[in-house]
C-alpha positions as a printed Julia matrix, in Angstrom:
173×3 Matrix{Float64}:
  18.07  -31.16   10.52
  15.09  -28.83   10.5
  13.03  -27.71   13.47
  10.43  -30.43   12.83
  12.91  -33.3    12.88
  13.46  -33.64    9.15
  15.34  -31.76    6.47
  13.51  -30.04    3.65
  14.65  -31.45    0.31
  14.21  -30.2    -3.25
  12.0   -33.24   -3.93
   9.63  -32.06   -1.17
   9.36  -28.63   -2.79
   8.85  -30.22   -6.23
   6.04  -32.4    -4.83
   4.17  -29.22   -3.85
   4.45  -27.73   -7.36
   1.17  -27.55   -9.28
   2.3   -29.88  -12.11
   3.14  -32.57   -9.53
  -0.2   -32.75   -7.74
  -2.66  -31.49  -10.36
  -3.03  -34.78  -12.29
  -4.15  -36.61   -9.13
  -6.55  -33.84   -8.11
  -7.75  -32.73  -11.55
 -11.41  -33.63  -10.8
 -11.38  -31.38   -7.73
  -9.48  -28.44   -9.25
 -10.27  -25.63  -11.67
  -9.51  -26.33  -15.33
  -5.78  -25.86  -15.75
  -3.34  -25.69  -18.64
   0.43  -25.53  -18.34
   2.48  -23.19  -20.52
   6.25  -23.63  -20.38
   8.24  -20.43  -19.87
  11.58  -20.03  -21.62
  14.7   -19.05  -19.69
  14.66  -15.73  -21.58
  11.09  -15.04  -20.42
  11.95  -15.92  -16.82
  14.95  -13.56  -17.01
  12.62  -10.86  -18.35
  10.17  -11.4   -15.47
  13.01  -11.0   -12.97
  14.33   -7.75  -14.49
  13.62   -4.56  -12.58
  10.77   -2.43  -13.85
   7.54   -3.2   -15.63
   8.04   -2.85  -19.38
   5.5    -4.94  -21.26
   6.33   -6.62  -24.57
   5.63   -4.59  -27.71
   2.07   -4.98  -28.99
   0.7    -6.66  -25.85
  -2.81   -5.64  -24.81
  -3.98   -5.34  -21.23
  -7.64   -5.5   -20.27
  -9.25   -4.65  -16.98
 -11.17   -7.72  -15.89
 -12.29   -6.17  -12.59
 -16.03   -5.79  -12.29
 -17.26   -2.18  -12.59
 -17.79   -0.55   -9.22
 -15.47   -2.92   -7.33
 -12.54   -0.52   -7.24
 -12.46    2.58   -5.07
 -10.42    5.2    -6.92
 -10.51    8.8    -5.84
 -10.45   11.57   -8.43
  -6.88   12.63   -7.63
  -5.53    9.1    -8.16
  -7.59    8.75  -11.33
  -6.19   12.0   -12.75
  -2.64   10.9   -11.96
  -3.19    7.57  -13.7
  -4.55    9.29  -16.81
  -1.54   11.63  -16.89
   0.8     8.66  -16.67
  -0.98    6.86  -19.51
  -0.9     9.96  -21.71
   2.78   10.69  -21.09
   5.12    9.75  -23.93
   7.36    6.76  -23.28
  10.85    7.93  -22.37
  13.8     6.47  -24.18
  16.04    4.71  -21.73
  19.66    3.74  -22.38
  19.64    0.05  -23.26
  15.95    0.25  -24.18
  16.33   -2.63  -26.62
  16.7    -4.93  -23.62
  13.68   -3.2   -22.08
  11.47   -3.85  -25.12
  11.04   -7.62  -25.02
   9.45   -9.65  -27.78
   7.85  -12.96  -26.87
   5.3   -13.26  -29.69
   5.18  -17.07  -29.74
   4.68  -17.37  -25.98
   2.12  -14.57  -25.89
   0.17  -16.17  -28.74
   0.22  -19.53  -26.88
  -1.06  -17.84  -23.71
  -3.84  -16.05  -25.61
  -4.86  -19.35  -27.26
  -4.92  -21.04  -23.85
  -7.07  -18.26  -22.39
  -9.52  -18.66  -25.29
  -9.6   -22.45  -24.81
 -10.49  -21.95  -21.14
 -13.43  -19.68  -21.88
 -11.84  -16.25  -22.21
 -10.66  -15.6   -18.66
  -8.11  -17.28  -16.39
  -6.47  -16.99  -13.01
  -2.67  -17.26  -13.53
  -0.41  -19.3   -11.29
   3.21  -20.33  -11.32
   4.32  -23.67   -9.88
   3.66  -22.72   -6.26
   1.86  -19.42   -5.96
  -0.39  -17.0    -7.78
   0.52  -13.33   -8.3
  -2.27  -12.19   -5.99
   0.03   -9.56   -4.44
   0.06   -7.7    -7.77
  -3.66   -7.15   -8.35
  -3.03   -3.46   -7.74
  -1.58   -3.45  -11.28
  -4.75   -4.9   -12.83
  -7.45   -2.79  -11.22
  -7.92   -5.11   -8.28
  -8.54   -8.35  -10.16
  -6.44  -11.47  -10.7
  -8.83  -12.5   -13.48
  -6.98  -12.2   -16.81
  -8.44  -11.97  -20.29
  -5.23  -11.44  -22.27
  -1.63  -12.58  -22.21
  -0.8    -8.97  -21.38
  -2.83   -9.18  -18.17
  -0.86  -12.25  -17.13
   2.5   -10.68  -18.0
   1.56   -7.54  -16.06
   0.62   -9.56  -12.97
   3.71  -11.79  -13.1
   6.05   -8.87  -13.77
   4.56   -6.91  -10.85
   4.48   -9.78   -8.34
   6.91  -10.46   -5.52
   5.26  -13.88   -5.1
   6.16  -14.74   -8.7
   9.71  -13.48   -8.22
  10.03  -15.65   -5.11
   8.82  -18.74   -7.0
  11.33  -18.08   -9.78
  14.34  -17.21   -7.61
  13.9   -18.65   -4.14
  11.67  -21.73   -4.31
  14.46  -24.01   -3.1
  15.89  -21.74   -0.4
  16.34  -23.74    2.76
  16.53  -27.12    1.04
  19.22  -29.27    2.64
  20.23  -30.8    -0.69
  20.53  -27.52   -2.62
  23.68  -25.48   -2.1
  23.07  -21.84   -1.18
  22.96  -19.71   -4.31
  22.46  -22.69   -6.63
  18.65  -22.99   -6.6
């Protein structure tokens, strides 16, 4: 029994997921499209590090002048971008290829007017806007992948959404 006199169940958590409530509140919500993520893509999101899929493009959707970057930080960022990519043992696993999913995401972005705000079932990767120049607004599939891959909120949704549920055994969520 929980502190409020009832036990949290997996069905309660599922009822709070965006796909559960969106149909009833569609008229009062931003335009939304759902894109299913494969188990392989979820595993990729949960891997350590931020290696983007080959050929993915990342845009900066932040408005000019909204980011305060000092010259030292800017120089460091340019050095990092110019540095050659190091070969890492097992790099094949670190060079993911999700062309079909990325194409579907890009098509969805285009259908919604060219820019979107990504969200998983429960939360948005707003803790990772540092990776996209301070904006959660995404114009490419690469922007979305970068946000999701950099977000602790996304990792929590994917790994720990059912933690504390009375009907889900520990470690089995």
